[in-house]
Coordinates of N, CA and C in Angstrom, one line a residue:
X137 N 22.7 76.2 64.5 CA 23.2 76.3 65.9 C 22.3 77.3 66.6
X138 N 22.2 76.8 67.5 CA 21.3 77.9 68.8 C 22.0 78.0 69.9
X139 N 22.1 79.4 70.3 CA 22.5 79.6 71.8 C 22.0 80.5 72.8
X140 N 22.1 79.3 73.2 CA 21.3 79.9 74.9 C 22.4 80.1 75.9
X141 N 22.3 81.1 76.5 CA 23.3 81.7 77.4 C 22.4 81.7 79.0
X142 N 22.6 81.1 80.0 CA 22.3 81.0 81.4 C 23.3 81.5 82.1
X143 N 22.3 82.8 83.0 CA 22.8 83.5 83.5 C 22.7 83.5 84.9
X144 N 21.6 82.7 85.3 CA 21.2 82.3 86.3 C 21.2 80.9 86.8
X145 N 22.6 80.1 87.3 CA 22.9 79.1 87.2 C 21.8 77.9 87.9
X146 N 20.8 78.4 88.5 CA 19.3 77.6 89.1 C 19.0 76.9 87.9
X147 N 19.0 77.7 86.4 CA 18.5 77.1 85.3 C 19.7 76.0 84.6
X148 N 20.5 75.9 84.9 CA 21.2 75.2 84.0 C 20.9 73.7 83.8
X149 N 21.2 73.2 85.3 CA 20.5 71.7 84.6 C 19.2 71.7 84.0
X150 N 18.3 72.1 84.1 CA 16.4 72.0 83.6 C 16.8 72.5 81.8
X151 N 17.5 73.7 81.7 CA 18.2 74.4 80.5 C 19.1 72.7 79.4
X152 N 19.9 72.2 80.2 CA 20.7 70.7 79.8 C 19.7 70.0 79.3
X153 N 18.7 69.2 80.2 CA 18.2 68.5 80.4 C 17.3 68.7 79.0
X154 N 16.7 69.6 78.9 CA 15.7 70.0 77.4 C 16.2 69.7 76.6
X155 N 17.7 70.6 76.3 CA 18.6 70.4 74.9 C 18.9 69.2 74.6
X156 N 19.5 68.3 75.5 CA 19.5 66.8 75.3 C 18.8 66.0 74.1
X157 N 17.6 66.0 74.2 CA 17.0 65.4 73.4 C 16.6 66.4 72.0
X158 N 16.7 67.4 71.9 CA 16.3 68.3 71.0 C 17.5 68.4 69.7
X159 N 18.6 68.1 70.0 CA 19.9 68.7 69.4 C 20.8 67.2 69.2
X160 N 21.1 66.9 67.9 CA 22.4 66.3 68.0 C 23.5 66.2 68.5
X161 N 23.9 67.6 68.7 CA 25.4 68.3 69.3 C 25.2 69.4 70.7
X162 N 25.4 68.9 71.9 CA 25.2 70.1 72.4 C 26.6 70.4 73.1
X163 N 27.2 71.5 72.9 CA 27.9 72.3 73.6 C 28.1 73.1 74.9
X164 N 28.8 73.1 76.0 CA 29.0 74.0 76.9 C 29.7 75.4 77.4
X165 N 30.1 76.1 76.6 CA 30.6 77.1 77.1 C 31.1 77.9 78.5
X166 N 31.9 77.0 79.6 CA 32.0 78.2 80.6 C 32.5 79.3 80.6
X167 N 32.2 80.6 81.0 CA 32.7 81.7 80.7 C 32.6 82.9 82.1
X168 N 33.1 84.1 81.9 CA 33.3 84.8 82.9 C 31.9 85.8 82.1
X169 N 31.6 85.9 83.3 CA 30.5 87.0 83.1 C 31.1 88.7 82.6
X170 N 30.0 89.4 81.9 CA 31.0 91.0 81.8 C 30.8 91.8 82.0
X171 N 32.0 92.1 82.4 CA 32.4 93.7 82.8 C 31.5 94.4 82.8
X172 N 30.9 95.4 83.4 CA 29.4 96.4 83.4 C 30.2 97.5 82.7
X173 N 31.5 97.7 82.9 CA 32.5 99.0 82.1 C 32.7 98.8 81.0
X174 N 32.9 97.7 80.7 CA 33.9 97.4 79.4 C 32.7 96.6 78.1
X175 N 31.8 95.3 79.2 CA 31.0 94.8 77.8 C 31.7 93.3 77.9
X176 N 33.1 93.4 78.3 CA 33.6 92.6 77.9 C 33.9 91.3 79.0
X177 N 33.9 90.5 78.7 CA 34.1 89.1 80.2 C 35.5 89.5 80.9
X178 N 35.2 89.6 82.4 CA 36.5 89.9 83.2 C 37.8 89.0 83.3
X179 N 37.7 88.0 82.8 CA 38.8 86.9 82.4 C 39.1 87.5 81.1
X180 N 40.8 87.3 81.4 CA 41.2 87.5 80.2 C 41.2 86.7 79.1
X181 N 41.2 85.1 79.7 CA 41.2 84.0 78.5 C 39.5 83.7 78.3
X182 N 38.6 84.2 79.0 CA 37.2 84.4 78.6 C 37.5 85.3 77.0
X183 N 38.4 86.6 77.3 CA 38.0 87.3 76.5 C 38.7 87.0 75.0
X184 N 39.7 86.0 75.1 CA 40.1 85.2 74.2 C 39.6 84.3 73.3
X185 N 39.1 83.8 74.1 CA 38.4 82.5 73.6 C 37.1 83.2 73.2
X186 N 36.2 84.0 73.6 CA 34.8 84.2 73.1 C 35.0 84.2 71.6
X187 N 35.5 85.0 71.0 CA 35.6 85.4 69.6 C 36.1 84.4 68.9
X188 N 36.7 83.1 69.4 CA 37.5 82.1 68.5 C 36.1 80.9 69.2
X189 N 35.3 80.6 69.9 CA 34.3 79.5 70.0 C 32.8 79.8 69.4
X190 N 32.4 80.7 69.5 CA 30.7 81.0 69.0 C 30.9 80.7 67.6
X191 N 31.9 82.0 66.6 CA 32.0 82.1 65.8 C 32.1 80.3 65.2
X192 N 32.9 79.7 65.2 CA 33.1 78.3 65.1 C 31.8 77.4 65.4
X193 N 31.7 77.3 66.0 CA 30.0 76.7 66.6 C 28.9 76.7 66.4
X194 N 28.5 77.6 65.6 CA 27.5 78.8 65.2 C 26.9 78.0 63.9
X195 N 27.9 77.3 63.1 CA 28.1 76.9 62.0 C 27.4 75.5 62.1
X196 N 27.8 75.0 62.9 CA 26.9 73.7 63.2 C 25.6 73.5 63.0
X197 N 25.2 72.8 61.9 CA 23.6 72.1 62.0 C 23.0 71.5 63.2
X198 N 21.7 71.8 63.7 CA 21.2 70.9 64.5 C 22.0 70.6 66.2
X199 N 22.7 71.6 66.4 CA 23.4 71.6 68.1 C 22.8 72.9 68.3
X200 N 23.8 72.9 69.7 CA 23.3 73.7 70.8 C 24.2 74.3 71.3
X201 N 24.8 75.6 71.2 CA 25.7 76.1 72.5 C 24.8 76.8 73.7
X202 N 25.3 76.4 75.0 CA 24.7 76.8 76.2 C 25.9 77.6 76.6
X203 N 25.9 78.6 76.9 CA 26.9 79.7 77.3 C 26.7 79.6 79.1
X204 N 27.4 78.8 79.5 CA 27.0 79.2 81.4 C 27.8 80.3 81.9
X205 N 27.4 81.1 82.3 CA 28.0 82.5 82.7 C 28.3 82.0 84.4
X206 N 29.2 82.2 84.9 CA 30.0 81.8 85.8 C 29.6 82.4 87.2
X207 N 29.9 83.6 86.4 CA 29.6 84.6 87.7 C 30.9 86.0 87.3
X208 N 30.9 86.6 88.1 CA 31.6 88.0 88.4 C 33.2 87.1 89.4
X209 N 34.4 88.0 89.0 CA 35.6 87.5 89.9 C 35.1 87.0 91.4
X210 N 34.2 87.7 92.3 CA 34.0 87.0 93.4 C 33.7 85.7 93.7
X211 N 32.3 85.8 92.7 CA 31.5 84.7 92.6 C 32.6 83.2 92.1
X212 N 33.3 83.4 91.2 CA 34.0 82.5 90.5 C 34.7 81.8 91.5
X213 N 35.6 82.8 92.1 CA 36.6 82.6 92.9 C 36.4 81.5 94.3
X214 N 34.6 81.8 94.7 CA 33.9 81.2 96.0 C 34.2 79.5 95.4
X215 N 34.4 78.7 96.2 CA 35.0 77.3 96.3 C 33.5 77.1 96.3
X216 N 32.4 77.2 96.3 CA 31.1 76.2 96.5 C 30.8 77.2 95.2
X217 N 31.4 78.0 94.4 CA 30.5 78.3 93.2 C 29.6 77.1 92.0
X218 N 28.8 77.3 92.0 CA 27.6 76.1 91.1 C 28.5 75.4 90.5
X219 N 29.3 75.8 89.2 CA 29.6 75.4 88.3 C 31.2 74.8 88.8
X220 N 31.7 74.9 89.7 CA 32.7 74.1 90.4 C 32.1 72.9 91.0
X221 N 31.2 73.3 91.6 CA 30.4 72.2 92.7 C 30.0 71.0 91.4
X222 N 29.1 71.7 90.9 CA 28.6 70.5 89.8 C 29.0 69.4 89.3
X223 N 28.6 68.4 89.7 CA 28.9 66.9 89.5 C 29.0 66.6 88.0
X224 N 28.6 67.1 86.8 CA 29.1 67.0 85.7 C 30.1 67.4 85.0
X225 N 30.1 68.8 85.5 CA 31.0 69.5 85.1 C 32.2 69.8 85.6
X226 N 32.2 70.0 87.2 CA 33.0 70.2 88.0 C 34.2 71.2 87.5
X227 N 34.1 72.4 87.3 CA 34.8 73.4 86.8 C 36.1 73.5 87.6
X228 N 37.0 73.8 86.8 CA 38.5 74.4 87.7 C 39.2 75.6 87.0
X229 N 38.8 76.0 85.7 CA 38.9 76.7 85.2 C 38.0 77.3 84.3
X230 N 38.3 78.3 83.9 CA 37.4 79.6 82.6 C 38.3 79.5 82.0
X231 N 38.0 80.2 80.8 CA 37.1 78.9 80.1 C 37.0 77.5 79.9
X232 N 36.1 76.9 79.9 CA 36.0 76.0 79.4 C 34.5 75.7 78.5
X233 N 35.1 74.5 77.2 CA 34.1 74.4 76.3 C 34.4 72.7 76.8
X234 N 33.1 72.4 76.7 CA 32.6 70.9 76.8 C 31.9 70.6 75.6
X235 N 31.4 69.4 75.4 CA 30.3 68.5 74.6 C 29.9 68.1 75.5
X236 N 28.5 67.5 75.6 CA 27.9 66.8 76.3 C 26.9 66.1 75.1
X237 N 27.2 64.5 75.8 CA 26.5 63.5 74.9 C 25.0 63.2 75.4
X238 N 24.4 62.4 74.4 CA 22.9 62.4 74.5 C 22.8 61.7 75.7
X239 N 23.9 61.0 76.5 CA 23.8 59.7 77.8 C 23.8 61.2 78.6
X240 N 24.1 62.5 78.8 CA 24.6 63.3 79.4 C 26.0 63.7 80.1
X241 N 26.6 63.1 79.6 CA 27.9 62.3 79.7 C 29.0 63.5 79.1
X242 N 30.5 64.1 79.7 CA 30.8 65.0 79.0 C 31.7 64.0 78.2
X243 N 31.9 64.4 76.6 CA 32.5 63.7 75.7 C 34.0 64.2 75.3
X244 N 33.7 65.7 75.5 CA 35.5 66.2 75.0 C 35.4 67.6 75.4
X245 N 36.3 67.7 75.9 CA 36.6 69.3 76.8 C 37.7 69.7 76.5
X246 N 37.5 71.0 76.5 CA 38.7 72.1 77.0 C 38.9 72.9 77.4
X247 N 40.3 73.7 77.7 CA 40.4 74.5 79.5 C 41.4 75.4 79.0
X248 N 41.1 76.8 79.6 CA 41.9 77.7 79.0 C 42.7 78.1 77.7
X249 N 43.9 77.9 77.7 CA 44.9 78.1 76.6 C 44.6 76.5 75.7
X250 N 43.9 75.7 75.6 CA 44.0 75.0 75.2 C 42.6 75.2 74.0
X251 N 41.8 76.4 74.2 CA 41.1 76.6 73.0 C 41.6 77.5 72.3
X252 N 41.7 77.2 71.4 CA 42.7 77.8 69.7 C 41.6 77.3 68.8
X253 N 42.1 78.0 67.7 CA 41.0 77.9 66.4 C 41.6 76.2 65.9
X254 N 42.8 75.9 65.8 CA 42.5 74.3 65.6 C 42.6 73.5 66.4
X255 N 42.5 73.7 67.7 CA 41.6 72.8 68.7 C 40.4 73.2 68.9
X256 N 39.7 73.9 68.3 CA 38.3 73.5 67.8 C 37.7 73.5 66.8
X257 N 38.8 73.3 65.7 CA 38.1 72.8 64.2 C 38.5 71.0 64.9
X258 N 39.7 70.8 65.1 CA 39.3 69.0 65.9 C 38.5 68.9 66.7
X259 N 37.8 69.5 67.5 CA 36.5 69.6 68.6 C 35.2 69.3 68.2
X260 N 35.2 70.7 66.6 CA 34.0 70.3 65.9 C 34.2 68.9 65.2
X261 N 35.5 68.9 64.5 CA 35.3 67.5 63.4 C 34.6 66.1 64.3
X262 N 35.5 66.3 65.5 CA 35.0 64.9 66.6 C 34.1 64.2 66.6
X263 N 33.5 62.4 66.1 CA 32.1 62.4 66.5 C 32.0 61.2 67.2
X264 N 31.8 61.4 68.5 CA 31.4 60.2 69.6 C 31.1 58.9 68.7

């Protein structure tokens, strides 16, 4: 597994667009950016979920997690933020972990409370 974390949402699609062909599995990660105090992502189900998806993921042969860092509470909160706007992704909530298939296509997602450690041992087993 490899992960690349975009922090600067200009790169994300050009970031996609590479992994695609490179990786059998590629993964999405949206997450809350962090805290300059703490270290840690200002969402609280960011700060949930980080420790229960990499670890998990990490394990995978031959994929890709892309970590999109969201932004800071303001940024997130703005209605034209990238990763809401985004015609693939169209965000409504943090976290969220996607797949994205080789068509570019998202294959299987999930949204907040709904990542737990065995909804994503079913996430990983999944195969398009």
């Amino acid at each position: 597994m490899t992960l690349i974390t975009v922090e600067d949402a200009t790169t994300f699609d050009s970031t996609l667009a590479a992994a695609l062909p490179q990786y059998s599995r590629v993964f999405v990660f949206a997450t809350a950016a962090r805290d300059p105090a703490t270290g840690l992502p200002w969402c609280p189900d960011a700060r949930n979920a980080d420790p229960l998806v990499k670890p998990k993921l990490v394990q995978l042969p031959d994929s890709l997690l892309l970590e999109a860092i969201v932004g800071d509470r303001p940024a997130w909160r703005t209605p034209s933020n990238f990763y809401r706007t985004h015609p693939l992704l169209q965000l409504t909530s943090i976290p969220t972990l996607l797949e994205i298939g080789s068509d570019g296509a998202v294959v299987q997602k999930l949204v907040e409370s709904e990542i737990t450690e065995a909804s994503i041992a079913k996430f990983i087993e999944y195969s398009a």
